[in-house]
mmCIF file of N, CA and C in Angstrom:
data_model
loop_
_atom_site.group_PDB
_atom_site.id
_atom_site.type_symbol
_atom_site.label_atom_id
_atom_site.label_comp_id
_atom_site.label_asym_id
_atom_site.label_seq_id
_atom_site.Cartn_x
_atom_site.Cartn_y
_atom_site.Cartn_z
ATOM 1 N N UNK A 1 -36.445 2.682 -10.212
ATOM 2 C CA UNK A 1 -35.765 1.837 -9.246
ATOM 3 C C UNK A 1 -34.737 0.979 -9.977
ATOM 4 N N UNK A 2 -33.623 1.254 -9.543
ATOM 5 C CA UNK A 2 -32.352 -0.050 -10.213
ATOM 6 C C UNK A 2 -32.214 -1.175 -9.555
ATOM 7 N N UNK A 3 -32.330 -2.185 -10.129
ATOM 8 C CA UNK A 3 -32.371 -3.626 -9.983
ATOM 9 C C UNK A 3 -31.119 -4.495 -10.584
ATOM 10 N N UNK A 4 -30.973 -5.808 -10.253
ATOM 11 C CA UNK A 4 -29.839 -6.336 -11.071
ATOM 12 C C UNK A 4 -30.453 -7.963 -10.614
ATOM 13 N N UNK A 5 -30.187 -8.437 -11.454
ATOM 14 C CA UNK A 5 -30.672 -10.243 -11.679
ATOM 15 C C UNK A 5 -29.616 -10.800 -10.664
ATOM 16 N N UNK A 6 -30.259 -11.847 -10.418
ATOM 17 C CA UNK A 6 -29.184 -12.599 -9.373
ATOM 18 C C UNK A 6 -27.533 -12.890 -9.699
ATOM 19 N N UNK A 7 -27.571 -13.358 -10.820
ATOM 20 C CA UNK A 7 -26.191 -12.883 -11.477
ATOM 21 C C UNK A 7 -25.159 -12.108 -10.892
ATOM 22 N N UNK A 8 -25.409 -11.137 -11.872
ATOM 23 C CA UNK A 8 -25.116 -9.814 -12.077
ATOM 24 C C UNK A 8 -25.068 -9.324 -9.967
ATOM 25 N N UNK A 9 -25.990 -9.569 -9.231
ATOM 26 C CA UNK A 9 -26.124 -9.003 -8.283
ATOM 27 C C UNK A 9 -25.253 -9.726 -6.965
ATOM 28 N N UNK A 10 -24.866 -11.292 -7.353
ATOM 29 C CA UNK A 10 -23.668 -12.093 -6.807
ATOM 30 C C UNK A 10 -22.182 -11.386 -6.922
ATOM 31 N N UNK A 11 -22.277 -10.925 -8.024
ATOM 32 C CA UNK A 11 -21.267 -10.594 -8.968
ATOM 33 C C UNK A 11 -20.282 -9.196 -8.513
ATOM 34 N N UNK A 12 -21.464 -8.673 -8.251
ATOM 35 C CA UNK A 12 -21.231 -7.301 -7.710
ATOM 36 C C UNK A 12 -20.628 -7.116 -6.168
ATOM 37 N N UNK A 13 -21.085 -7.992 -5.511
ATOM 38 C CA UNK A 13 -20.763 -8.548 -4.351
ATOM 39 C C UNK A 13 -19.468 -8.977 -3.847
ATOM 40 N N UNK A 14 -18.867 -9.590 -5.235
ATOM 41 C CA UNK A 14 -18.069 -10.895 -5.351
ATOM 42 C C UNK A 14 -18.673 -12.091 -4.683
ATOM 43 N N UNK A 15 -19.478 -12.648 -4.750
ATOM 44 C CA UNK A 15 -19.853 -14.001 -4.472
ATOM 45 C C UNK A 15 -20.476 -14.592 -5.221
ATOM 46 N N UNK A 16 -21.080 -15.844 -4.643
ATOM 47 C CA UNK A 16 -21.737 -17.003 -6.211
ATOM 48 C C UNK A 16 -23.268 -16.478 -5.550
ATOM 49 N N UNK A 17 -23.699 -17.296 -7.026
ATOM 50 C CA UNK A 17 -24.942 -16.968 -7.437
ATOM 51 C C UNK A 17 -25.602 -17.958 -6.070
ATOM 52 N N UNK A 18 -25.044 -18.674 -5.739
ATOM 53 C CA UNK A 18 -25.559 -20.060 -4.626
ATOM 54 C C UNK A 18 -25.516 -18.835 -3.539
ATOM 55 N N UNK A 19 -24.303 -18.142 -3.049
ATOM 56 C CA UNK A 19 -24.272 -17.358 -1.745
ATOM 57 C C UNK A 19 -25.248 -16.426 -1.555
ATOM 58 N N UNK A 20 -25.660 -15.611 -2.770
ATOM 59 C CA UNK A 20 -26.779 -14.528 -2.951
ATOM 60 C C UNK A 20 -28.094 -15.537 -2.376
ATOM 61 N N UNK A 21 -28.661 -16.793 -3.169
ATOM 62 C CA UNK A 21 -29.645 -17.086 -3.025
ATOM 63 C C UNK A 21 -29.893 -17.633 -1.654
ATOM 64 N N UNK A 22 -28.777 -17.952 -1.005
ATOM 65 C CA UNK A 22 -28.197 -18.611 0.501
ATOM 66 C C UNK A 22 -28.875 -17.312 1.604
ATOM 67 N N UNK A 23 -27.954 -15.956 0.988
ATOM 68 C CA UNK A 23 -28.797 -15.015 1.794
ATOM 69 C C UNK A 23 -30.394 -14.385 1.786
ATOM 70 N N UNK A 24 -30.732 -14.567 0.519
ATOM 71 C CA UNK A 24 -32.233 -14.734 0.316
ATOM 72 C C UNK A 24 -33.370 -15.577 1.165
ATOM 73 N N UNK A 25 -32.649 -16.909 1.307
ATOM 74 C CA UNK A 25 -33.333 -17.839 1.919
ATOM 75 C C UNK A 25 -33.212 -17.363 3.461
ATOM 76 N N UNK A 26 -32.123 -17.156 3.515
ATOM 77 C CA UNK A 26 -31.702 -16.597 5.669
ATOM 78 C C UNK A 26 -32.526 -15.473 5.678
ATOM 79 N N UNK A 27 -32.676 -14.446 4.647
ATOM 80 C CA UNK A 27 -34.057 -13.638 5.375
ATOM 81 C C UNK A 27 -32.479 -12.148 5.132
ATOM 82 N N UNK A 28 -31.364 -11.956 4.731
ATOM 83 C CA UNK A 28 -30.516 -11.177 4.605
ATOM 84 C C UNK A 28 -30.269 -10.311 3.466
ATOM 85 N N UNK A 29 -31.437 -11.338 2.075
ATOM 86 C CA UNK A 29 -31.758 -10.169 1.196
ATOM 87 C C UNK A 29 -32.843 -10.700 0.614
ATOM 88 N N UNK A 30 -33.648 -9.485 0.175
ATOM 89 C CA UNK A 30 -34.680 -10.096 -0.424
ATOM 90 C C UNK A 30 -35.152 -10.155 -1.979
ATOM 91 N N UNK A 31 -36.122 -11.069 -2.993
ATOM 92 C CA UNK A 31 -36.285 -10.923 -4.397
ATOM 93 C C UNK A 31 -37.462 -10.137 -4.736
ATOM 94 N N UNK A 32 -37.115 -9.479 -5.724
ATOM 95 C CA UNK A 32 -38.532 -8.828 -6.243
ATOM 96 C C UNK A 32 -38.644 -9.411 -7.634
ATOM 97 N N UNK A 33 -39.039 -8.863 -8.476
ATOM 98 C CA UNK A 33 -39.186 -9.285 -9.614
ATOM 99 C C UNK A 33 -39.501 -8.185 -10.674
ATOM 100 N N UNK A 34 -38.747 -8.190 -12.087
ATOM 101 C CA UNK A 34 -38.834 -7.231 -12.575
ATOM 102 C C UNK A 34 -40.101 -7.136 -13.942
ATOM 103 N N UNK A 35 -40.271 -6.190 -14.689
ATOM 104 C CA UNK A 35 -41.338 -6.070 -15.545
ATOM 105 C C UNK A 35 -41.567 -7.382 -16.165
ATOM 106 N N UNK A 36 -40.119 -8.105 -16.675
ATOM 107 C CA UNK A 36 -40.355 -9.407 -17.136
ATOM 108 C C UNK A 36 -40.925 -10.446 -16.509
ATOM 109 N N UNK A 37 -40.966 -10.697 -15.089
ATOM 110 C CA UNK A 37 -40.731 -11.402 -14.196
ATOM 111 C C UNK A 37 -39.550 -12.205 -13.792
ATOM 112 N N UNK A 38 -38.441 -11.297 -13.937
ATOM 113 C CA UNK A 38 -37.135 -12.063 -13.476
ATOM 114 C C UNK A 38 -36.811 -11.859 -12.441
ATOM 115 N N UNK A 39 -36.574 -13.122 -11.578
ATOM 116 C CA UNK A 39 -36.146 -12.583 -10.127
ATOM 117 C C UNK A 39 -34.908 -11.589 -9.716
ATOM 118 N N UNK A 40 -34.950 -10.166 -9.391
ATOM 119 C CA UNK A 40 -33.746 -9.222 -8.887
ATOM 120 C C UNK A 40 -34.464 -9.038 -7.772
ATOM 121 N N UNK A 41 -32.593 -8.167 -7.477
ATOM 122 C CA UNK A 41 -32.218 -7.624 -5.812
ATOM 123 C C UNK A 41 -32.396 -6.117 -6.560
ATOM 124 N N UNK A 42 -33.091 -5.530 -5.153
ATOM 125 C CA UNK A 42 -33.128 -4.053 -5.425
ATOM 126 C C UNK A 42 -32.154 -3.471 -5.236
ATOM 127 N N UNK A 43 -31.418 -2.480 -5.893
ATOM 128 C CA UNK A 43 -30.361 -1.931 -6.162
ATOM 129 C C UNK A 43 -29.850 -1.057 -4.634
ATOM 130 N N UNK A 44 -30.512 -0.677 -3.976
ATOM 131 C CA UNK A 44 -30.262 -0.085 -3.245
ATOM 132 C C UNK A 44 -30.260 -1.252 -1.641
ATOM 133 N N UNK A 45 -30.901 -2.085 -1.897
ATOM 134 C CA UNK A 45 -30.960 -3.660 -0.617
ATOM 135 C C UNK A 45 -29.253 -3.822 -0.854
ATOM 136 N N UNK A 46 -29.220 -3.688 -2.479
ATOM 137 C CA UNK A 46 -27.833 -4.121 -2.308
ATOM 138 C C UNK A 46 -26.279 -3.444 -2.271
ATOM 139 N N UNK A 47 -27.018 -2.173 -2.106
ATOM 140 C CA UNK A 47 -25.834 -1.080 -1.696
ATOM 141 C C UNK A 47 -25.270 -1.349 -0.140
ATOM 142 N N UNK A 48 -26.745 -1.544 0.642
ATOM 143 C CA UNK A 48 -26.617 -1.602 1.774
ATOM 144 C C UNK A 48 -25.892 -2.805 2.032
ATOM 145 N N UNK A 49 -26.282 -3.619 1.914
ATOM 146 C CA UNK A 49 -25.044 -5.370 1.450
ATOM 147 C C UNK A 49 -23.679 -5.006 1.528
ATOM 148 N N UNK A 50 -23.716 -4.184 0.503
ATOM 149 C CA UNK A 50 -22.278 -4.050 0.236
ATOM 150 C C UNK A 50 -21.291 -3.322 1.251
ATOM 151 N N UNK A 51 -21.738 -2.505 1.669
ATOM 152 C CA UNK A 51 -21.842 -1.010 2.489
ATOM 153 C C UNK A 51 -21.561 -2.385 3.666
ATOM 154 N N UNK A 52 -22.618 -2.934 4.222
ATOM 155 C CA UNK A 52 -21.818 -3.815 5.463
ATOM 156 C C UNK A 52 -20.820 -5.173 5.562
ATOM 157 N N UNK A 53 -21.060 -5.511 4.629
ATOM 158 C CA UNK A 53 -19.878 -6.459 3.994
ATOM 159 C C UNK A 53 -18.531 -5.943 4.076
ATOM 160 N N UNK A 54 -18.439 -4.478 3.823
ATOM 161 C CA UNK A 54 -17.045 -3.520 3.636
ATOM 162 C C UNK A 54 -17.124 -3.708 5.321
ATOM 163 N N UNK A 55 -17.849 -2.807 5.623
ATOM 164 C CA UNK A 55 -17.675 -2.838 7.404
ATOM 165 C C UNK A 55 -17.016 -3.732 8.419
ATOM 166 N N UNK A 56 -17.831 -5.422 7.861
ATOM 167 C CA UNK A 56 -16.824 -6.247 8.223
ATOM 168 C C UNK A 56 -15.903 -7.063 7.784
ATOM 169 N N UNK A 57 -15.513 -6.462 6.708
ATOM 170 C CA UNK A 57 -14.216 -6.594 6.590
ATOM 171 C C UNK A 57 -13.232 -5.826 6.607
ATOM 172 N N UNK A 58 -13.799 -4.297 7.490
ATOM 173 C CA UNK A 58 -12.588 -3.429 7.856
ATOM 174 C C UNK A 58 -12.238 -3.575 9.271
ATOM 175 N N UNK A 59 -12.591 -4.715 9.820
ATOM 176 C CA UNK A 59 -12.646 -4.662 11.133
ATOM 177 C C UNK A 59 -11.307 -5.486 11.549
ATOM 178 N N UNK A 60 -10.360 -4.638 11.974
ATOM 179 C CA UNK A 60 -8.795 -4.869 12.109
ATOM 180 C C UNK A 60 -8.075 -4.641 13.530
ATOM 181 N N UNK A 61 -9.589 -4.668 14.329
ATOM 182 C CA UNK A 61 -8.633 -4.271 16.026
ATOM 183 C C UNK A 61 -8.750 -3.352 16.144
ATOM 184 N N UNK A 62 -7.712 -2.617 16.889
ATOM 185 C CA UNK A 62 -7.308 -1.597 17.802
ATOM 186 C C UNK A 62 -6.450 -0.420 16.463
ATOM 187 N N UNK A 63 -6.176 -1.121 15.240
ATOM 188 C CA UNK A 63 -5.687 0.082 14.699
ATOM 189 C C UNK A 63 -6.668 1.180 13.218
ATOM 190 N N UNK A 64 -6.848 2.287 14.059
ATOM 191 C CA UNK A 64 -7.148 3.786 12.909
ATOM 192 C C UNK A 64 -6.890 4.200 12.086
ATOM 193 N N UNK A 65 -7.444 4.189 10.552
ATOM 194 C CA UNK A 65 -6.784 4.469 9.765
ATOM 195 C C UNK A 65 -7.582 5.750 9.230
ATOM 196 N N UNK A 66 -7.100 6.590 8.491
ATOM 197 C CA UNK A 66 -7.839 7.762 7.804
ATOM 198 C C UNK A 66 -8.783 6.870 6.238
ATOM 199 N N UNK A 67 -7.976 6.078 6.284
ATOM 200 C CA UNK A 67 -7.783 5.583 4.703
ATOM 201 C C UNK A 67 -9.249 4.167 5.162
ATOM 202 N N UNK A 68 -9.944 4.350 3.512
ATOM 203 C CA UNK A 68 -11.358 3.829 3.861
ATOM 204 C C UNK A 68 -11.092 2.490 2.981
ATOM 205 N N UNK A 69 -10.579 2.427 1.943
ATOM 206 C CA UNK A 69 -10.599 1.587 0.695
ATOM 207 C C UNK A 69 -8.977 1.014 1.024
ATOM 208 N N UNK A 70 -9.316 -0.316 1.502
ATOM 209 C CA UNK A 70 -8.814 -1.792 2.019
ATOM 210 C C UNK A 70 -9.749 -3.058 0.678
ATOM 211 N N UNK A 71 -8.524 -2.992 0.269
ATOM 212 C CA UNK A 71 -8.317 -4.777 -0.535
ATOM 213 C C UNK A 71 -7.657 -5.844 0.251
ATOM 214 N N UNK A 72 -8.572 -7.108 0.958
ATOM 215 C CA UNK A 72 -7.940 -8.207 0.896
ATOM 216 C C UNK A 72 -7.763 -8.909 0.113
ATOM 217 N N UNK A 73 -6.886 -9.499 -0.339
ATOM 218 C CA UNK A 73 -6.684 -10.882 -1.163
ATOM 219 C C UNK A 73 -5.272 -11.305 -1.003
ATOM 220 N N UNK A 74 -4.973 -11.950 -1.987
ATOM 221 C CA UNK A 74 -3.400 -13.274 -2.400
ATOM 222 C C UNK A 74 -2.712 -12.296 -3.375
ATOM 223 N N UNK A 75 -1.251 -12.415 -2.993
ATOM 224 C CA UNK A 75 -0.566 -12.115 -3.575
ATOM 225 C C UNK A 75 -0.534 -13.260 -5.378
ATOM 226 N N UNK A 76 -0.750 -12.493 -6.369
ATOM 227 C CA UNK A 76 -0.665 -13.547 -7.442
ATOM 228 C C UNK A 76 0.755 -13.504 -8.352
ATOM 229 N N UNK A 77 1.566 -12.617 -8.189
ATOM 230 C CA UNK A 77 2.780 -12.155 -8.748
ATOM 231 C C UNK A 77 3.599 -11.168 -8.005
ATOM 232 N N UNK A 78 4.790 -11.383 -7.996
ATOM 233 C CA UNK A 78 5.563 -10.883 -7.169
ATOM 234 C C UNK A 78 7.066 -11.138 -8.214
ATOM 235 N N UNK A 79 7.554 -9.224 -8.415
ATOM 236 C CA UNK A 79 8.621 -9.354 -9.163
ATOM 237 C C UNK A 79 9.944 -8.133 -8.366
ATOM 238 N N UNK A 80 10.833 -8.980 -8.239
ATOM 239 C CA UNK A 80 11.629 -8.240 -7.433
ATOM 240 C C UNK A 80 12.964 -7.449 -8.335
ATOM 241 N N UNK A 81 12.838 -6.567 -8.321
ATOM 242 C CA UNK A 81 14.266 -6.675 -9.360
ATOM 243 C C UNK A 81 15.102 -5.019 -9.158
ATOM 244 N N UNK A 82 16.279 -5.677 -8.314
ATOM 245 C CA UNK A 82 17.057 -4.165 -7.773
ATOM 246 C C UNK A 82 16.242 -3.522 -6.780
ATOM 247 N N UNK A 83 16.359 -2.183 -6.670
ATOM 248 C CA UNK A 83 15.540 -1.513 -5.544
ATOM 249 C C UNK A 83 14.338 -1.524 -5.527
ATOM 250 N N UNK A 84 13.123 -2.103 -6.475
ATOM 251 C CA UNK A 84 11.784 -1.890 -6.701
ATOM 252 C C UNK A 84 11.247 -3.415 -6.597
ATOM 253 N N UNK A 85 10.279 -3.120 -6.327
ATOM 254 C CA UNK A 85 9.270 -4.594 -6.032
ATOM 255 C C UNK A 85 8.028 -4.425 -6.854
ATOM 256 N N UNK A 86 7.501 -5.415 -7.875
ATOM 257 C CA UNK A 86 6.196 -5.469 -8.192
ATOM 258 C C UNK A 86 5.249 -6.133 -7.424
ATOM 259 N N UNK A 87 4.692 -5.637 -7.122
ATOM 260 C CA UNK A 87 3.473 -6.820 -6.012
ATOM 261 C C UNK A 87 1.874 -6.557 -7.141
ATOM 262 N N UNK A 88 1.274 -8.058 -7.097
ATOM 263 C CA UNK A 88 0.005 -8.383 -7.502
ATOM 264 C C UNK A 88 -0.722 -8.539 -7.209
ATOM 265 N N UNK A 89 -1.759 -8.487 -6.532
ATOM 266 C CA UNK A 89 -2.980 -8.508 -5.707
ATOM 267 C C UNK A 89 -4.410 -8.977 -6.314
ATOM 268 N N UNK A 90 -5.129 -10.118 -6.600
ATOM 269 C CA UNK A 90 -6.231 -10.778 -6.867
ATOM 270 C C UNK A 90 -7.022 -10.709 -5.200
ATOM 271 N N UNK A 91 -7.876 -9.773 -5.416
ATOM 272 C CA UNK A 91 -8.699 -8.903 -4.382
ATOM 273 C C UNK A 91 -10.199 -9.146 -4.846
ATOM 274 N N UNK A 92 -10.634 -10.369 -4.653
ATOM 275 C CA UNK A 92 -11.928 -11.287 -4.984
ATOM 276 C C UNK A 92 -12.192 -10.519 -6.338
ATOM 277 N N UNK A 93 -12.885 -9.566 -7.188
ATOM 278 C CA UNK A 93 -13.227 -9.554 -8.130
ATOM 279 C C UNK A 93 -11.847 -8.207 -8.726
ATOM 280 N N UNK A 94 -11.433 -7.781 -7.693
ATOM 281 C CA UNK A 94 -10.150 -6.869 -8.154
ATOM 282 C C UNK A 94 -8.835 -7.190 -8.244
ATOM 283 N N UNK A 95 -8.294 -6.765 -9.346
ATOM 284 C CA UNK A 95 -6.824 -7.374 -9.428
ATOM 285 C C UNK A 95 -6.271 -5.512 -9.233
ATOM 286 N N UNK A 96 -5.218 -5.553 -7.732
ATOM 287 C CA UNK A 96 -4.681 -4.324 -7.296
ATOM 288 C C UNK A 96 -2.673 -4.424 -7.535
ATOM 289 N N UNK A 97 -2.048 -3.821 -8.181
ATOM 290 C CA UNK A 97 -0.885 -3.816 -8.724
ATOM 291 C C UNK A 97 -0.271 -2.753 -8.432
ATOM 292 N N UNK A 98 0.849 -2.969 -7.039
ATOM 293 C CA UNK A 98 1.804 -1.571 -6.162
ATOM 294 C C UNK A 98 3.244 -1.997 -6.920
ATOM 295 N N UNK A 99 3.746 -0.869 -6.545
ATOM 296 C CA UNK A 99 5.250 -0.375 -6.653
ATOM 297 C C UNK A 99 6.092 -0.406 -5.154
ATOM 298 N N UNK A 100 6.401 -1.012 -4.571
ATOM 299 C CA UNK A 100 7.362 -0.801 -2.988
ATOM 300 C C UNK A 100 8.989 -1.674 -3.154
ATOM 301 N N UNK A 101 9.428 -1.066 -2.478
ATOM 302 C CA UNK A 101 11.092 -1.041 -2.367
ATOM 303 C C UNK A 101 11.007 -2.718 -2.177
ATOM 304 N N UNK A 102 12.107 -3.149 -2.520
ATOM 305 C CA UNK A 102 12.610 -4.621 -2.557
ATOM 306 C C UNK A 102 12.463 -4.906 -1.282
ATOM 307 N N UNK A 103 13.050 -3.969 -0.434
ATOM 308 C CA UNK A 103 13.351 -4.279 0.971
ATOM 309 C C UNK A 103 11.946 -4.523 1.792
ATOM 310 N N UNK A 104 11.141 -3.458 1.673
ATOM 311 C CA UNK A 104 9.546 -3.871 2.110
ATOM 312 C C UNK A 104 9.601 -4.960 1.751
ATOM 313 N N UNK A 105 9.159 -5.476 0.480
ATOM 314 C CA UNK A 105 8.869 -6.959 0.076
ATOM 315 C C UNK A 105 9.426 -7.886 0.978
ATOM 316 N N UNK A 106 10.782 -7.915 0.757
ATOM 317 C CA UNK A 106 11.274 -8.945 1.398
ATOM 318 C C UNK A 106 10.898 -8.893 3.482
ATOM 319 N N UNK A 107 10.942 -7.466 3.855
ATOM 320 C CA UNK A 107 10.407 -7.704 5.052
ATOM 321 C C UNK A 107 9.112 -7.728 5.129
ATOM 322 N N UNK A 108 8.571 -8.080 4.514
ATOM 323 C CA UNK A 108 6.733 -8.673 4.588
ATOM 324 C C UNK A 108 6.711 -10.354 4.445
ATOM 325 N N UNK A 109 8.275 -10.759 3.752
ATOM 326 C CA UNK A 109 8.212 -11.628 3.104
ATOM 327 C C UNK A 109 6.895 -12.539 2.702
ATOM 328 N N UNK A 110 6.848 -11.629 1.423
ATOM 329 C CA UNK A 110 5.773 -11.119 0.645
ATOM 330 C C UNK A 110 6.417 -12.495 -0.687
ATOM 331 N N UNK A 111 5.408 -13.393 -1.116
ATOM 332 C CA UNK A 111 5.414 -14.499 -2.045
ATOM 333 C C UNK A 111 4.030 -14.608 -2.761
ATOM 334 N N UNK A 112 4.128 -15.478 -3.646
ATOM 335 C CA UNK A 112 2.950 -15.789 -4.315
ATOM 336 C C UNK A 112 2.183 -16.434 -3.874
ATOM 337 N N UNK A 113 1.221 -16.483 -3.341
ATOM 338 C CA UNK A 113 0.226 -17.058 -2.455
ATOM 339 C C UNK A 113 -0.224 -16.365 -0.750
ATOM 340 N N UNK A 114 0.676 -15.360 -0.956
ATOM 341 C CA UNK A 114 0.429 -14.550 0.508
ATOM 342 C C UNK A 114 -0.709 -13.952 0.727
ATOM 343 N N UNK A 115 -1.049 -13.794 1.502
ATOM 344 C CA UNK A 115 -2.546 -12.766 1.990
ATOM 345 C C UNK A 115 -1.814 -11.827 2.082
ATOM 346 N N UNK A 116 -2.124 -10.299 1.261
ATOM 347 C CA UNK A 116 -1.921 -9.762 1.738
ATOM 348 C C UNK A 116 -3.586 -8.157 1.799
ATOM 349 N N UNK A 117 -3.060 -6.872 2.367
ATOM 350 C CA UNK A 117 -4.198 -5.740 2.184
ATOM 351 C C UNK A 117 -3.596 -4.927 1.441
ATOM 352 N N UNK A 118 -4.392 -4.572 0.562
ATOM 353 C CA UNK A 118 -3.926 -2.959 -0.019
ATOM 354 C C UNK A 118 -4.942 -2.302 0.533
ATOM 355 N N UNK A 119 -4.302 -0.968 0.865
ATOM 356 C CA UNK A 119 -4.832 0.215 1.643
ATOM 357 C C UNK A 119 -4.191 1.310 0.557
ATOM 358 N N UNK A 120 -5.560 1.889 0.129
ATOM 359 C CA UNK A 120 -5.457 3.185 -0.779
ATOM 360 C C UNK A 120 -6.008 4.566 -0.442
ATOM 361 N N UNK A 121 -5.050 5.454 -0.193
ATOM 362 C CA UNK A 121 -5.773 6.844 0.046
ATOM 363 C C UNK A 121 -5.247 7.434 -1.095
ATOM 364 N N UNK A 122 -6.513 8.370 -1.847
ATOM 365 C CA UNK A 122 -6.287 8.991 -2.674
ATOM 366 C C UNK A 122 -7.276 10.347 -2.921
ATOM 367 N N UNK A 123 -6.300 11.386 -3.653
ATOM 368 C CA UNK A 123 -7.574 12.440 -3.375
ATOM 369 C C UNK A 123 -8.210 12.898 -4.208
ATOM 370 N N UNK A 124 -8.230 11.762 -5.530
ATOM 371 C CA UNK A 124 -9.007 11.647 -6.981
ATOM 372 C C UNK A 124 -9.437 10.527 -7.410
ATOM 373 N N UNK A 125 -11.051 10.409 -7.660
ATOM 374 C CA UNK A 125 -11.287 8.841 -8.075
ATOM 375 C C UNK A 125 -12.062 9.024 -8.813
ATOM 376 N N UNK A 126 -12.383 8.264 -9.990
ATOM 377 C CA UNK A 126 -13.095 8.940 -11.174
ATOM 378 C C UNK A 126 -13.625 7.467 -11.627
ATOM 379 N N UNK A 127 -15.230 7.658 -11.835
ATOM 380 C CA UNK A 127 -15.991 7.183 -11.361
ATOM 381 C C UNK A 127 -16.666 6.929 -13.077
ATOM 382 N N UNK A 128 -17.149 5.653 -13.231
ATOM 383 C CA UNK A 128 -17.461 5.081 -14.748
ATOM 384 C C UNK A 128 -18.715 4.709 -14.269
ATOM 385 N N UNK A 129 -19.688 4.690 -15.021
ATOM 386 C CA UNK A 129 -21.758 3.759 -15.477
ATOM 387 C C UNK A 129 -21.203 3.412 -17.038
ATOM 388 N N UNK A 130 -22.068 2.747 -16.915
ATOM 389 C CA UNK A 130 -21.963 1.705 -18.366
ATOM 390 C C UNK A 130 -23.401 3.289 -18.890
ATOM 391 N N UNK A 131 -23.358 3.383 -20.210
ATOM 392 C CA UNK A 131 -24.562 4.307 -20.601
ATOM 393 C C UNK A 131 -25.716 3.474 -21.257
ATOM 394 N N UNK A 132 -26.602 4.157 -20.872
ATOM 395 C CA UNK A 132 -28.295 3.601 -21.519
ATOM 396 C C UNK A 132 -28.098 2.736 -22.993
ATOM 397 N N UNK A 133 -28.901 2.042 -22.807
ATOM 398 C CA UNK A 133 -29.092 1.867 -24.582
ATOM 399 C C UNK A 133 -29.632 3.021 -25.476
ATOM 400 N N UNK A 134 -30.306 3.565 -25.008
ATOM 401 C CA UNK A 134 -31.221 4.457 -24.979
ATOM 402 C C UNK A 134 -30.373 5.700 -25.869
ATOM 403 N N UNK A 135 -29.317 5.945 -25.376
ATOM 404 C CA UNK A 135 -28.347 7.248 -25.373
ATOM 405 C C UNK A 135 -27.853 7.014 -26.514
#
């Protein structure tokens, strides 16, 4: 069974260690405890977490998208220069970094501090685990 310490299991989330234990107490996740006796979330309590957390925060109205993987956050850098636009994206624990025409930018009028979404469809994603000690 995979487990992760409260930490580590806030973390994963993007939230504080206070919000994890916040939902613990509401009855929204629960602690076990591991061989040591350290209090963790079961790895899979917290897939499901995550899994509906995404849910509502894909919830955008009336419009359909094919595309599953939506970043909210703030624009943190924004570089305009000739026909190309750099846009920066601090996406709670992800920092997301596009390429779009000056002109988009400016009609988003798109700045440093903006909310904005990245929406990514892609038809390759390649997928990292940290390896055992063990290995």
């Amino acid at each position: 069974m995979t487990h992760f310490r409260i930490g580590e299991a806030a973390s994963l989330l993007g939230v504080s260690d206070d919000t994890l234990r916040r939902w613990v107490a509401d009855g929204i996740l629960t602690l076990g405890h591991d061989a040591s006796g350290r209090q963790v979330v079961d790895g899979s309590e917290l897939a499901a977490r995550a899994k509906a957390m995404a849910t509502e925060a894909s919830d955008v109205g009336d419009v359909r998208r094919s595309a599953r993987n939506r970043f909210t956050g703030l624009v943190t850098h924004l570089e305009i220069d000739g026909l190309m636009a750099q846009v920066e994206l601090q996406c709670g624990p992800h920092r997301v970094i596009t390429l779009m025409s000056s002109e988009a930018a400016r009609e988003m009028k798109l700045e440093v501090g903006s909310k904005a979404v990245a929406v990514v469809k892609a038809t390759m994603v390649i997928l990292e685990t940290e390896r055992d000690a063990a290995q």
